[in-house]
mmCIF file of C-alpha atoms in Angstrom:
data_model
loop_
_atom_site.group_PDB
_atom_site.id
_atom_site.type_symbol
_atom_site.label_atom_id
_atom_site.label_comp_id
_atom_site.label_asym_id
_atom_site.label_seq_id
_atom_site.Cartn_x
_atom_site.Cartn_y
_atom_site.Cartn_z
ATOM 1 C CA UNK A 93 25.952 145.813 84.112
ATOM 2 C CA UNK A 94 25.538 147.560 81.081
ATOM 3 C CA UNK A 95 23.180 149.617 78.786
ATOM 4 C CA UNK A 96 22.544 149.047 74.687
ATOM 5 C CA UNK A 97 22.679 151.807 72.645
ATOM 6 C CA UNK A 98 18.901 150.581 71.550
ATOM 7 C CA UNK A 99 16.497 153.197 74.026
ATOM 8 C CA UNK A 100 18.921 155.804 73.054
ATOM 9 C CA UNK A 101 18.581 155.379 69.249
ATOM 10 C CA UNK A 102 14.848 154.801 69.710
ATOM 11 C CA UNK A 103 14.749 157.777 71.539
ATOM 12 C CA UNK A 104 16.388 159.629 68.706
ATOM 13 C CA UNK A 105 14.788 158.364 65.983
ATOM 14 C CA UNK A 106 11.411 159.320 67.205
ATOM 15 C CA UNK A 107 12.291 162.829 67.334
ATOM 16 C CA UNK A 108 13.048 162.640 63.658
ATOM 17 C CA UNK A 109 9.529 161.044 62.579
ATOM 18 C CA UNK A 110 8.575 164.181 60.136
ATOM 19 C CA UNK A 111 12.344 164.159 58.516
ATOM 20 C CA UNK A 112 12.705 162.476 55.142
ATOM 21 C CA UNK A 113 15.962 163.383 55.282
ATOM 22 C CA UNK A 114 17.554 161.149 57.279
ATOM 23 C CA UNK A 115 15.632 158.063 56.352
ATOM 24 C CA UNK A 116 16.247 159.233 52.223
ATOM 25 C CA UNK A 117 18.335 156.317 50.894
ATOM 26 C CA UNK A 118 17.272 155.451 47.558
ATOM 27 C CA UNK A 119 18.627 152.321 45.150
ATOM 28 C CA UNK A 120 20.372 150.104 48.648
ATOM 29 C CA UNK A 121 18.641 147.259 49.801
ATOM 30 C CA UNK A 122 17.819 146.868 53.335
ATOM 31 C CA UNK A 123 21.422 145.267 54.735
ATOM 32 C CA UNK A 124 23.151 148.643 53.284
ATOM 33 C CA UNK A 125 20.455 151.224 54.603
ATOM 34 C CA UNK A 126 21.163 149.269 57.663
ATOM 35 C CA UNK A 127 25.099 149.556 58.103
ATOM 36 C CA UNK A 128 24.755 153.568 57.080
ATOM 37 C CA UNK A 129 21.786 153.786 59.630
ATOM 38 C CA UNK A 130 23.763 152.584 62.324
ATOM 39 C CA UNK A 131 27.391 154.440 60.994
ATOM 40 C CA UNK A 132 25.667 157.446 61.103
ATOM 41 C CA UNK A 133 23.734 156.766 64.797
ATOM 42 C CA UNK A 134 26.857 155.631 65.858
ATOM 43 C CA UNK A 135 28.574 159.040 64.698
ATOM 44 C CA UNK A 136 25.900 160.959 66.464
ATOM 45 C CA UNK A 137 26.491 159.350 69.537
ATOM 46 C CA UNK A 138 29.903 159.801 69.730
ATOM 47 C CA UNK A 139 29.810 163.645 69.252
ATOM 48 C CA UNK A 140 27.309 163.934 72.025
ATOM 49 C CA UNK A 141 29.391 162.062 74.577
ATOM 50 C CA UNK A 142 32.434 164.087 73.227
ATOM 51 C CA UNK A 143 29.740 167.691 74.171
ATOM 52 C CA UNK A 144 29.428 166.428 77.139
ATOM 53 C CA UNK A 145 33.226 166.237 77.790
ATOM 54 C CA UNK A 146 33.639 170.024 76.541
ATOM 55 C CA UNK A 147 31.999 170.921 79.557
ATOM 56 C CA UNK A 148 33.629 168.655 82.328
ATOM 57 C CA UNK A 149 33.797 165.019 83.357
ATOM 58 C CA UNK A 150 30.695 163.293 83.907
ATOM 59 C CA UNK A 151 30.931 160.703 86.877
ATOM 60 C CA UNK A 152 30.646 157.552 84.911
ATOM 61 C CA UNK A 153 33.128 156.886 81.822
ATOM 62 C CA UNK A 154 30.562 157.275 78.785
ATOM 63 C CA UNK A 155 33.766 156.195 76.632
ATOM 64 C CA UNK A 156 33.577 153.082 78.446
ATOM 65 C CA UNK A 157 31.631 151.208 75.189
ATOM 66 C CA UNK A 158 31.623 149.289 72.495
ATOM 67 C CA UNK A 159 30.426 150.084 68.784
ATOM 68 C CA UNK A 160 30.760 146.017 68.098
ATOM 69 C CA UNK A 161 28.445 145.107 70.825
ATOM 70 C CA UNK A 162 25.992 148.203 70.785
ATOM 71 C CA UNK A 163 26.460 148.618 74.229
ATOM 72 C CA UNK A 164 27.652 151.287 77.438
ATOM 73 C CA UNK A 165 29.634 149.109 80.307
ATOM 74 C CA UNK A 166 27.437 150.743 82.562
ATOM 75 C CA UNK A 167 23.999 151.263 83.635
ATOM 76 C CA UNK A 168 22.962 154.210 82.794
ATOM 77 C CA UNK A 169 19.849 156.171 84.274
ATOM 78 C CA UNK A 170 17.284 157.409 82.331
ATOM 79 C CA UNK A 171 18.549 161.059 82.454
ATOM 80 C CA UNK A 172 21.394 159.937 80.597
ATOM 81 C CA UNK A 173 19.393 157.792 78.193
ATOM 82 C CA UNK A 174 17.141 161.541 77.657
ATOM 83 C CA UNK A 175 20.283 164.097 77.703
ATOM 84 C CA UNK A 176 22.426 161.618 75.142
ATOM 85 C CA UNK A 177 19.175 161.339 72.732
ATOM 86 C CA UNK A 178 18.540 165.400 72.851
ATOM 87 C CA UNK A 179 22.458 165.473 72.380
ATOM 88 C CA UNK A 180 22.382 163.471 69.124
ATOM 89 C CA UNK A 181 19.485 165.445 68.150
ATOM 90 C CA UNK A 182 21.606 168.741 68.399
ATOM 91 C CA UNK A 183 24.289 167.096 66.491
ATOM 92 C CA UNK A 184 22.534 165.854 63.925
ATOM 93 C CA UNK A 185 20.494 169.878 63.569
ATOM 94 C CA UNK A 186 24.339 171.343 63.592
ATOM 95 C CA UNK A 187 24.790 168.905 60.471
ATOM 96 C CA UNK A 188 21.910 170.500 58.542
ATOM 97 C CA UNK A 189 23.887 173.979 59.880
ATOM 98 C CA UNK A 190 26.586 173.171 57.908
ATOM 99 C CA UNK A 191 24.480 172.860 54.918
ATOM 100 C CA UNK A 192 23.214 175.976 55.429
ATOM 101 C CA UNK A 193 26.372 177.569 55.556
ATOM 102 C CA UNK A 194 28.067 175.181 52.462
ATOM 103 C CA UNK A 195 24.618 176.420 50.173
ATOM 104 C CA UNK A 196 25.636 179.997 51.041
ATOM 105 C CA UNK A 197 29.419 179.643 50.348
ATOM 106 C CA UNK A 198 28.390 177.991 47.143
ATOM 107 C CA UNK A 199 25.884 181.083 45.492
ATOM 108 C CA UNK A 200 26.698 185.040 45.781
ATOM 109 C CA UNK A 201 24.127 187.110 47.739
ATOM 110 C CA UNK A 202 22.226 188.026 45.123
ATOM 111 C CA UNK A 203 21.630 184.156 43.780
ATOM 112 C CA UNK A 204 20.247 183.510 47.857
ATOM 113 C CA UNK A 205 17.898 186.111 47.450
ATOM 114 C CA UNK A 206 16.089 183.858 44.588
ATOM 115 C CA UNK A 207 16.818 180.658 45.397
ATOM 116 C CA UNK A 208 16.974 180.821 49.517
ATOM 117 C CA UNK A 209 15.173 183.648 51.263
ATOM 118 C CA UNK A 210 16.958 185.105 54.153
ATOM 119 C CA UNK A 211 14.335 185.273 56.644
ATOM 120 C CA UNK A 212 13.807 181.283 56.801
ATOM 121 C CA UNK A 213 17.843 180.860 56.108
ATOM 122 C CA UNK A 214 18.099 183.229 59.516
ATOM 123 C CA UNK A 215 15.336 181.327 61.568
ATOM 124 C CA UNK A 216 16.296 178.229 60.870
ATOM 125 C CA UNK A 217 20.022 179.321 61.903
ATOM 126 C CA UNK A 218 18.518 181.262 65.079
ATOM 127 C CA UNK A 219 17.280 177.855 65.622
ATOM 128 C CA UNK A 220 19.584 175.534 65.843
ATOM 129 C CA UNK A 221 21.160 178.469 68.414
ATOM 130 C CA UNK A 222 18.752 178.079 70.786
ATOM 131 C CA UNK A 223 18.753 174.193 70.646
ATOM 132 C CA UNK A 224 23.057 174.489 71.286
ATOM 133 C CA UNK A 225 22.480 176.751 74.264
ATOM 134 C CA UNK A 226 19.233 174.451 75.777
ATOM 135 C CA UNK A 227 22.034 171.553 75.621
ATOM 136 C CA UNK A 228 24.813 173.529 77.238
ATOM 137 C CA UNK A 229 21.680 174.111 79.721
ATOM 138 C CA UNK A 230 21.157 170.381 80.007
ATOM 139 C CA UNK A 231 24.839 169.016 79.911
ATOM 140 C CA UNK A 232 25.794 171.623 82.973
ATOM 141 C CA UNK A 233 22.325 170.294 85.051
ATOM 142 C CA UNK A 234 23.247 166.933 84.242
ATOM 143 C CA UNK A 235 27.243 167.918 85.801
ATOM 144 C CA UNK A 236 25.784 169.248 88.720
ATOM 145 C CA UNK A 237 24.105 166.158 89.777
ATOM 146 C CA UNK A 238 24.506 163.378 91.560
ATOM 147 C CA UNK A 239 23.639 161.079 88.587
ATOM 148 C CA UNK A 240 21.424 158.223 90.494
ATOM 149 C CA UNK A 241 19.802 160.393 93.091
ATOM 150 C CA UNK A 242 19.366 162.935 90.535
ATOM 151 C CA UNK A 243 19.883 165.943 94.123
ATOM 152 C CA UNK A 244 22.455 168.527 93.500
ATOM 153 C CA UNK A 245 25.809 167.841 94.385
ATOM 154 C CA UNK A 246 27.242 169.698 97.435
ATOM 155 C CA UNK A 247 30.525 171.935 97.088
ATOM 156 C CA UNK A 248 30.878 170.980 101.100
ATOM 157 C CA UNK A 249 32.394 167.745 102.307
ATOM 158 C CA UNK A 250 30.554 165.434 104.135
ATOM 159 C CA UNK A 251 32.830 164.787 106.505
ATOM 160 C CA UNK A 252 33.791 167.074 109.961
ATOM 161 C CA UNK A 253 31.799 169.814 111.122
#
């Protein structure tokens, strides 16, 4: 019983199909671009199962896994194949954040104001806001779950009545 990391990264990596950026690794041959590939994917996954964590304890262990092997030592259902993807995602926008934020500690105001107009610096910040609160949004549904029946989970035991 377990699950590769494989639909999860494929899952990923199609929602990056229009960014040059992360594919951009000019001058390595193919066994390099490889190795940083999966560093980097491997990076990304680990922050989202750490998000998840910041907002309670899921009811699998998703630290139960092995970089080596490229594989969970569970099974995992497909809304945690979806919510880990979308999690990367958001990890991987909050990287391009930090740019953002680097490119304006590096120039004074009036530099941004030629090089970097505000208005796109702003929406593209007002963004990546909306994308952290969606995943809050999806990491607290996912908690509330019952993660193979997908139901809600009920605050009232089962038991007596």
């Amino acid at each position: 019983m377990s699950t590769s990391y494989e639909p999860i990264f494929d899952k990923f990596i199609k929602k990056l199909k229009n960014d040059d950026q992360f594919f951009s690794y000019k001058g390595m041959d193919t066994e390099e671009l490889e190795e940083i590939l999966k560093d980097h994917l491997n990076s990304l996954l680990d922050r989202a199962v750490s998000y998840i964590y910041k907002f309670g304890k899921p009811d699998i262990n998703l630290y139960n896994r092995s970089d080596d092997t490229q594989k969970f030592d569970v099974d995992l259902v497909n809304q945690e194949i979806d919510l880990l993807s979308d999690l990367m995602y958001t990890c991987y926008i909050q990287e391009q954040r930090n740019k953002i934020k680097a490119f304006g500690l590096t120039f004074k105001s009036s530099e941004l104001n030629v090089f970097s107009p505000a208005n796109e610096r702003k929406s593209t910040l007002d963004m990546i806001k909306g994308l952290e609160e969606e995943s809050i949004n999806s990491i607290q549904n996912y908690l509330s779950r019952e993660r193979k029946t997908w139901e809600y989970k009920s605050i009232y035991s089962s038991g007596s009545t």
